[in-house]
Amino acid sequence: MTDPRAIQPSELDQLPDRDPEETAEWQASLDAVAKAAGPHRAAYLMRRTLERAEGNGVALPKLLETDYVNTIPTPAEPSAPGDTEMETRITAWNRWNAAAMVTRGSKHGVGGHIATFASAAWLYETGFNHFFKGKEADGSGDQLYIQGHASPGIYARAFLDGRLTEQHLDNFRQESGGNGLPSYPHPRRLPWLWEFPTVSMGLGPLSAIYQARFNRYLTHRGIKDVSASHVWAFLGDGEMDEPESTAALALAAREELDNLTFVINCNLQRLDGPVRANFKIVQELEAQFRGAGWNVIKTLWGTAWDELFRLDTTGALVRRLREVPDAQVQTYQTRDVAYIRQDFFGKDPALAEMAKLLSDDKILECFHLSRGGHEARKVYAAYKAAVEHTGAPTVILAQTVKGHTLGQGFASKNANHQMKKLTVDEFKTMRDLLELPIRDSDFVDGVVPYGHPGADSPEVRYLQERRAALGGLAPARRTHPLAPLPAPAEKAFASFDKGSGTQNVATTMALVRLLKDLVREKESGKRWVPIVPDEARTFGMESLFPSLGIYSPKGQTYEPVDRDQLMYYKEATNGQILNEGITEAGSMADFIAASTSYATHGEAMIPFYIFYSMFGWQRTADQMWQLGDQLGRGFLIGATAGRTTLTGEGLQHADGHSPVIAATNPAALTYDPAFAYEIAAIVKDGLRRMYGEAAPGEDQNVFYYLTVYNEPLPQPAKPGGVDEGIVKGLYRFNTAESAGLSPAANAARIQLVGSGTAIHWALKAQRLLAEEWGVSADVWSATSWSELRRDALEADAALLRGEERVPYLRRALQGAEGPVLAVSDYMRQVPDQIAQWVEQDYSSLGADGFGLSDTRDAARRHFGIDAESIVVAALAQLARRGEVKATSVKEARERYGL
């Protein structure tokens, strides 16, 4: 009879049991197995039962971790097509040339990495031979995110297929003289080969996920059918420590991105040592990816291990493999057979008996050489299973040996990431191992030769035939000959020229209104990609929800709570807005995918990413650098900008420095517009330059950063003849005379230069100076401090070449009377970018230091940038020149309570 205590549910159990007696019988059976056959047998049966339940569609929590064995057993592996012997020879040549390239370059001290590609060679070669689709394939081909440190192997393959010469290889990491190869995948440096920058670790996996998602977005919106494209991301196990590497795993699973495969090279080593010295990185990653909803394939052991697993009738081998930490596996790689017999097999009597059946050569083959990631058959099986899996993305955890085939001086050594060369003797040993026809006499003066079987050799013909069958050479970047996008109707921009009259309008609202008009354009409207990180309502963009829709591959499976309202929350499969939730990194990854669609897919898209200015560059500046490297185009909008305009939010919301960070990016055109008509002029010119007819010498591969404010203020009408100045960065908005201030004929004069919202304080200061101090002030709008500086730097460079060129800044200010006082809502470093090129006396005001919570007026008084502070600073500047009385400064300070 069943013990009634055994069928009592736990007081914490929330699940009703309709047959407690049956439950008790199952539990008793498990207890009996554990008692009779041991806990390992009980665990085995439970795992198999759970796997069967999952296979039958029974809704159960998934196993997060499986045994430390291959997911695909050897008998279930498909036969790899093609000529394995030929592919082995091709891989050998690529291994050799990758190592030779870095070794030859080391004499110049330029560095390089040998060990990464050595471990990952078959992971790449199997893909190139059988899976990676080229640009002539259906859709847009595949997108390959190559691990940065593996670049020598990719160059070696491009040398074999005829795209690179020995001169190119000898100029690895030496680009300045021409025909050079960049250290890592850099599209800006080698735009015909590389598509995606990946060496800033963590950004590759994040970008790959959003690229796969953007591919779905293009297909669902009817822009282009790229459903045949597959995204492959090659990553290191150490790289997975970066938070960006795993930040979007749930997104990929939630949206069922089965067009995405991660290949993680688990050589168990990072830059200084083991990835998980006391643990197992493969098991950790498996649990992490399974928990997120990914399909996981482990490719750990080569065929040499098959005999060992056949002999493991008790499960002792599998248990031992699970318990040995990674650092010990690395040690086995470098130790002799006696050590392995004692330390690995000697820990368990059953394993000790097994070891007696194994030769020394067999043990060394298994522990020194045989890894799943080093065998084409194993890798092919994993890749085939990945591309055939539906409903979820796949991660392949491939175990390799870092420094494989480079000799025992390299393999699994902690320092191998920093080892940049092999000796001649080590190369000869490698040659013999790879069976390459390279003679001792080819090593002239101790220099390792490059190897090539010949342009018409069977190896090269085979390589080219395989790539032709897959749609062309890879990796490759194509800039398709695109027709310029038609310019939007002029009325979309001209509507801002008349100003807002008495209505107060924040520049954020003006920009959103412009976007609403532009997305309605018949030709180009569908190509806008509005991106927001869960702040659309903050920026007044909620009116776009019902008209454009928020992209979701599931559409809208629910009735929104605000369905009866005009601006309800609408999701749609063909939605245009990408609302990413609270993730600036994810939003930037969206932006990068959209901004480079003109090259990746031959479809120009116009991304418009609006964010809290404080949380854009400060958090994701590395991605902005990635964007510049990837030759992206589009509009970044830093909204609620400035250190004093976002009232009450305080220190971490007050942006006083994003233009400083933006100015460090050579591809960023940074603007701080003050008025609505300036925004219209800048966006209009940006569309022309990036997507229309660029002027001769203009680089189209740029992106725009505009800062806009949430402070409602009157928007003036556009003065005549200012368009050039708006785009170049500076123009005179008014003079004391045109402002109707009627200064005295002999009045002291000063030039007030403001940007963004600061121009309104300058205008107030202009009036105070005239009415209370008899000083004439002209007011200038500096739409872009950094563009003024960039132009001046180019003029300086021209001068060094013997060319006479006057910077635009100097030409614009030529003849302006009096000193110049610049002011902005940012730290003084922003306006001070132009100081050295201003011929007049120059000084500046800015919001240096941390922000604070208070009213706008109080915050501006705190930083000394309000109108009254500008007056005092102007008087002080004029007093130093003897143009006003020194006592005026003290009097003004007391009058205004400064």
PDB file of C-alpha atoms in Angstrom, residues 580-720:
ATOM      1  CA  GLU A 580      12.628  48.516 -29.337  1.00  0.00           C
ATOM      2  CA  GLY A 581      11.789  48.831 -25.672  1.00  0.00           C
ATOM      3  CA  ILE A 582      14.297  50.201 -23.224  1.00  0.00           C
ATOM      4  CA  THR A 583      17.476  49.412 -25.124  1.00  0.00           C
ATOM      5  CA  GLU A 584      19.609  52.093 -26.715  1.00  0.00           C
ATOM      6  CA  ALA A 585      22.061  49.373 -27.817  1.00  0.00           C
ATOM      7  CA  GLY A 586      19.319  47.449 -29.605  1.00  0.00           C
ATOM      8  CA  SER A 587      18.010  50.615 -31.220  1.00  0.00           C
ATOM      9  CA  MET A 588      21.483  51.477 -32.477  1.00  0.00           C
ATOM     10  CA  ALA A 589      21.845  47.965 -33.886  1.00  0.00           C
ATOM     11  CA  ASP A 590      18.554  48.570 -35.729  1.00  0.00           C
ATOM     12  CA  PHE A 591      19.921  51.840 -37.032  1.00  0.00           C
ATOM     13  CA  ILE A 592      23.142  50.242 -38.286  1.00  0.00           C
ATOM     14  CA  ALA A 593      21.260  47.516 -40.147  1.00  0.00           C
ATOM     15  CA  ALA A 594      18.914  50.031 -41.764  1.00  0.00           C
ATOM     16  CA  SER A 595      21.625  52.590 -42.514  1.00  0.00           C
ATOM     17  CA  THR A 596      23.702  50.071 -44.474  1.00  0.00           C
ATOM     18  CA  SER A 597      20.831  48.403 -46.326  1.00  0.00           C
ATOM     19  CA  TYR A 598      21.863  50.293 -49.461  1.00  0.00           C
ATOM     20  CA  ALA A 599      24.937  48.027 -49.614  1.00  0.00           C
ATOM     21  CA  THR A 600      23.773  44.869 -47.819  1.00  0.00           C
ATOM     22  CA  HIS A 601      20.534  44.566 -49.772  1.00  0.00           C
ATOM     23  CA  GLY A 602      20.743  47.166 -52.541  1.00  0.00           C
ATOM     24  CA  GLU A 603      17.828  49.027 -50.955  1.00  0.00           C
ATOM     25  CA  ALA A 604      18.378  52.531 -49.607  1.00  0.00           C
ATOM     26  CA  MET A 605      16.578  53.016 -46.294  1.00  0.00           C
ATOM     27  CA  ILE A 606      16.484  56.209 -44.209  1.00  0.00           C
ATOM     28  CA  PRO A 607      16.763  55.419 -40.510  1.00  0.00           C
ATOM     29  CA  PHE A 608      15.606  58.094 -38.084  1.00  0.00           C
ATOM     30  CA  TYR A 609      16.569  57.165 -34.529  1.00  0.00           C
ATOM     31  CA  ILE A 610      15.363  59.559 -31.831  1.00  0.00           C
ATOM     32  CA  PHE A 611      16.530  59.183 -28.237  1.00  0.00           C
ATOM     33  CA  TYR A 612      17.299  61.030 -25.035  1.00  0.00           C
ATOM     34  CA  SER A 613      20.486  62.825 -26.037  1.00  0.00           C
ATOM     35  CA  MET A 614      22.081  61.915 -22.704  1.00  0.00           C
ATOM     36  CA  PHE A 615      21.475  58.211 -23.322  1.00  0.00           C
ATOM     37  CA  GLY A 616      22.642  58.015 -26.912  1.00  0.00           C
ATOM     38  CA  TRP A 617      26.302  58.796 -27.440  1.00  0.00           C
ATOM     39  CA  GLN A 618      27.214  58.334 -23.803  1.00  0.00           C
ATOM     40  CA  ARG A 619      25.910  54.759 -23.748  1.00  0.00           C
ATOM     41  CA  THR A 620      26.488  53.600 -27.312  1.00  0.00           C
ATOM     42  CA  ALA A 621      29.356  55.645 -28.741  1.00  0.00           C
ATOM     43  CA  ASP A 622      31.180  52.422 -29.622  1.00  0.00           C
ATOM     44  CA  GLN A 623      28.266  51.501 -31.871  1.00  0.00           C
ATOM     45  CA  MET A 624      28.400  54.964 -33.460  1.00  0.00           C
ATOM     46  CA  TRP A 625      32.027  54.191 -34.312  1.00  0.00           C
ATOM     47  CA  GLN A 626      30.907  50.842 -35.706  1.00  0.00           C
ATOM     48  CA  LEU A 627      28.282  52.728 -37.740  1.00  0.00           C
ATOM     49  CA  GLY A 628      30.958  54.984 -39.224  1.00  0.00           C
ATOM     50  CA  ASP A 629      33.178  52.016 -40.043  1.00  0.00           C
ATOM     51  CA  GLN A 630      30.260  50.231 -41.701  1.00  0.00           C
ATOM     52  CA  LEU A 631      29.592  53.293 -43.897  1.00  0.00           C
ATOM     53  CA  GLY A 632      26.105  53.830 -42.526  1.00  0.00           C
ATOM     54  CA  ARG A 633      23.805  56.705 -43.511  1.00  0.00           C
ATOM     55  CA  GLY A 634      20.868  58.225 -41.653  1.00  0.00           C
ATOM     56  CA  PHE A 635      19.704  60.639 -38.966  1.00  0.00           C
ATOM     57  CA  LEU A 636      20.441  60.312 -35.260  1.00  0.00           C
ATOM     58  CA  ILE A 637      18.341  62.665 -33.156  1.00  0.00           C
ATOM     59  CA  GLY A 638      19.420  63.614 -29.642  1.00  0.00           C
ATOM     60  CA  ALA A 639      16.137  64.823 -28.171  1.00  0.00           C
ATOM     61  CA  THR A 640      15.504  66.570 -24.833  1.00  0.00           C
ATOM     62  CA  ALA A 641      18.985  67.922 -25.399  1.00  0.00           C
ATOM     63  CA  GLY A 642      21.045  70.330 -23.341  1.00  0.00           C
ATOM     64  CA  ARG A 643      22.054  70.520 -19.697  1.00  0.00           C
ATOM     65  CA  THR A 644      19.306  72.908 -18.548  1.00  0.00           C
ATOM     66  CA  THR A 645      16.285  72.263 -20.772  1.00  0.00           C
ATOM     67  CA  LEU A 646      15.030  69.035 -19.196  1.00  0.00           C
ATOM     68  CA  THR A 647      13.587  70.469 -16.010  1.00  0.00           C
ATOM     69  CA  GLY A 648      13.537  68.410 -12.868  1.00  0.00           C
ATOM     70  CA  GLU A 649      15.229  65.305 -14.279  1.00  0.00           C
ATOM     71  CA  GLY A 650      18.612  65.936 -12.734  1.00  0.00           C
ATOM     72  CA  LEU A 651      22.170  64.840 -13.120  1.00  0.00           C
ATOM     73  CA  GLN A 652      21.871  61.643 -15.152  1.00  0.00           C
ATOM     74  CA  HIS A 653      19.402  63.115 -17.643  1.00  0.00           C
ATOM     75  CA  ALA A 654      21.153  66.433 -18.279  1.00  0.00           C
ATOM     76  CA  ASP A 655      23.207  66.251 -21.458  1.00  0.00           C
ATOM     77  CA  GLY A 656      26.028  68.719 -21.579  1.00  0.00           C
ATOM     78  CA  HIS A 657      28.502  66.747 -23.604  1.00  0.00           C
ATOM     79  CA  SER A 658      26.998  64.598 -26.390  1.00  0.00           C
ATOM     80  CA  PRO A 659      28.286  67.021 -29.089  1.00  0.00           C
ATOM     81  CA  VAL A 660      31.779  66.560 -27.665  1.00  0.00           C
ATOM     82  CA  ILE A 661      31.589  62.793 -28.064  1.00  0.00           C
ATOM     83  CA  ALA A 662      29.947  63.140 -31.468  1.00  0.00           C
ATOM     84  CA  ALA A 663      32.750  65.436 -32.630  1.00  0.00           C
ATOM     85  CA  THR A 664      35.231  62.582 -32.154  1.00  0.00           C
ATOM     86  CA  ASN A 665      33.534  60.542 -34.888  1.00  0.00           C
ATOM     87  CA  PRO A 666      34.837  61.402 -38.378  1.00  0.00           C
ATOM     88  CA  ALA A 667      31.632  60.160 -40.042  1.00  0.00           C
ATOM     89  CA  ALA A 668      29.244  62.184 -37.858  1.00  0.00           C
ATOM     90  CA  LEU A 669      27.931  65.565 -38.985  1.00  0.00           C
ATOM     91  CA  THR A 670      26.805  67.144 -35.736  1.00  0.00           C
ATOM     92  CA  TYR A 671      24.269  69.982 -35.683  1.00  0.00           C
ATOM     93  CA  ASP A 672      22.707  71.924 -32.813  1.00  0.00           C
ATOM     94  CA  PRO A 673      19.895  73.823 -34.571  1.00  0.00           C
ATOM     95  CA  ALA A 674      18.113  76.645 -32.793  1.00  0.00           C
ATOM     96  CA  PHE A 675      15.035  77.062 -34.993  1.00  0.00           C
ATOM     97  CA  ALA A 676      12.568  74.923 -36.911  1.00  0.00           C
ATOM     98  CA  TYR A 677      13.627  76.292 -40.289  1.00  0.00           C
ATOM     99  CA  GLU A 678      17.232  75.318 -39.517  1.00  0.00           C
ATOM    100  CA  ILE A 679      16.127  71.734 -38.881  1.00  0.00           C
ATOM    101  CA  ALA A 680      14.293  71.662 -42.198  1.00  0.00           C
ATOM    102  CA  ALA A 681      17.328  72.994 -44.065  1.00  0.00           C
ATOM    103  CA  ILE A 682      19.697  70.496 -42.431  1.00  0.00           C
ATOM    104  CA  VAL A 683      17.463  67.470 -43.053  1.00  0.00           C
ATOM    105  CA  LYS A 684      16.882  68.572 -46.635  1.00  0.00           C
ATOM    106  CA  ASP A 685      20.614  68.837 -47.263  1.00  0.00           C
ATOM    107  CA  GLY A 686      21.249  65.537 -45.479  1.00  0.00           C
ATOM    108  CA  LEU A 687      18.795  63.734 -47.749  1.00  0.00           C
ATOM    109  CA  ARG A 688      20.485  65.267 -50.777  1.00  0.00           C
ATOM    110  CA  ARG A 689      23.967  64.334 -49.660  1.00  0.00           C
ATOM    111  CA  MET A 690      23.299  60.796 -48.399  1.00  0.00           C
ATOM    112  CA  TYR A 691      20.520  59.658 -50.726  1.00  0.00           C
ATOM    113  CA  GLY A 692      20.408  62.087 -53.638  1.00  0.00           C
ATOM    114  CA  GLU A 693      22.931  63.834 -55.828  1.00  0.00           C
ATOM    115  CA  ALA A 694      26.009  64.436 -53.690  1.00  0.00           C
ATOM    116  CA  ALA A 695      28.277  67.262 -54.779  1.00  0.00           C
ATOM    117  CA  PRO A 696      31.700  66.391 -56.259  1.00  0.00           C
ATOM    118  CA  GLY A 697      34.086  65.454 -53.453  1.00  0.00           C
ATOM    119  CA  GLU A 698      31.310  64.949 -50.895  1.00  0.00           C
ATOM    120  CA  ASP A 699      31.437  61.694 -48.976  1.00  0.00           C
ATOM    121  CA  GLN A 700      27.980  60.114 -49.004  1.00  0.00           C
ATOM    122  CA  ASN A 701      28.932  57.659 -46.287  1.00  0.00           C
ATOM    123  CA  VAL A 702      28.172  59.961 -43.379  1.00  0.00           C
ATOM    124  CA  PHE A 703      25.405  60.240 -40.830  1.00  0.00           C
ATOM    125  CA  TYR A 704      23.806  63.246 -39.171  1.00  0.00           C
ATOM    126  CA  TYR A 705      23.428  63.920 -35.457  1.00  0.00           C
ATOM    127  CA  LEU A 706      20.893  66.645 -34.612  1.00  0.00           C
ATOM    128  CA  THR A 707      20.229  67.843 -31.081  1.00  0.00           C
ATOM    129  CA  VAL A 708      16.697  69.099 -30.450  1.00  0.00           C
ATOM    130  CA  TYR A 709      15.031  70.531 -27.359  1.00  0.00           C
ATOM    131  CA  ASN A 710      11.790  70.092 -25.443  1.00  0.00           C
ATOM    132  CA  GLU A 711      11.463  73.791 -24.526  1.00  0.00           C
ATOM    133  CA  PRO A 712       8.483  75.392 -26.309  1.00  0.00           C
ATOM    134  CA  LEU A 713       9.530  78.772 -27.698  1.00  0.00           C
ATOM    135  CA  PRO A 714       8.418  81.051 -30.570  1.00  0.00           C
ATOM    136  CA  GLN A 715       9.901  79.938 -33.897  1.00  0.00           C
ATOM    137  CA  PRO A 716      10.950  82.930 -36.014  1.00  0.00           C
ATOM    138  CA  ALA A 717      10.617  83.255 -39.749  1.00  0.00           C
ATOM    139  CA  LYS A 718      13.592  82.318 -41.848  1.00  0.00           C
ATOM    140  CA  PRO A 719      15.814  85.260 -42.860  1.00  0.00           C
ATOM    141  CA  GLY A 720      16.881  85.479 -46.466  1.00  0.00           C
TER     142      GLY A 720
END
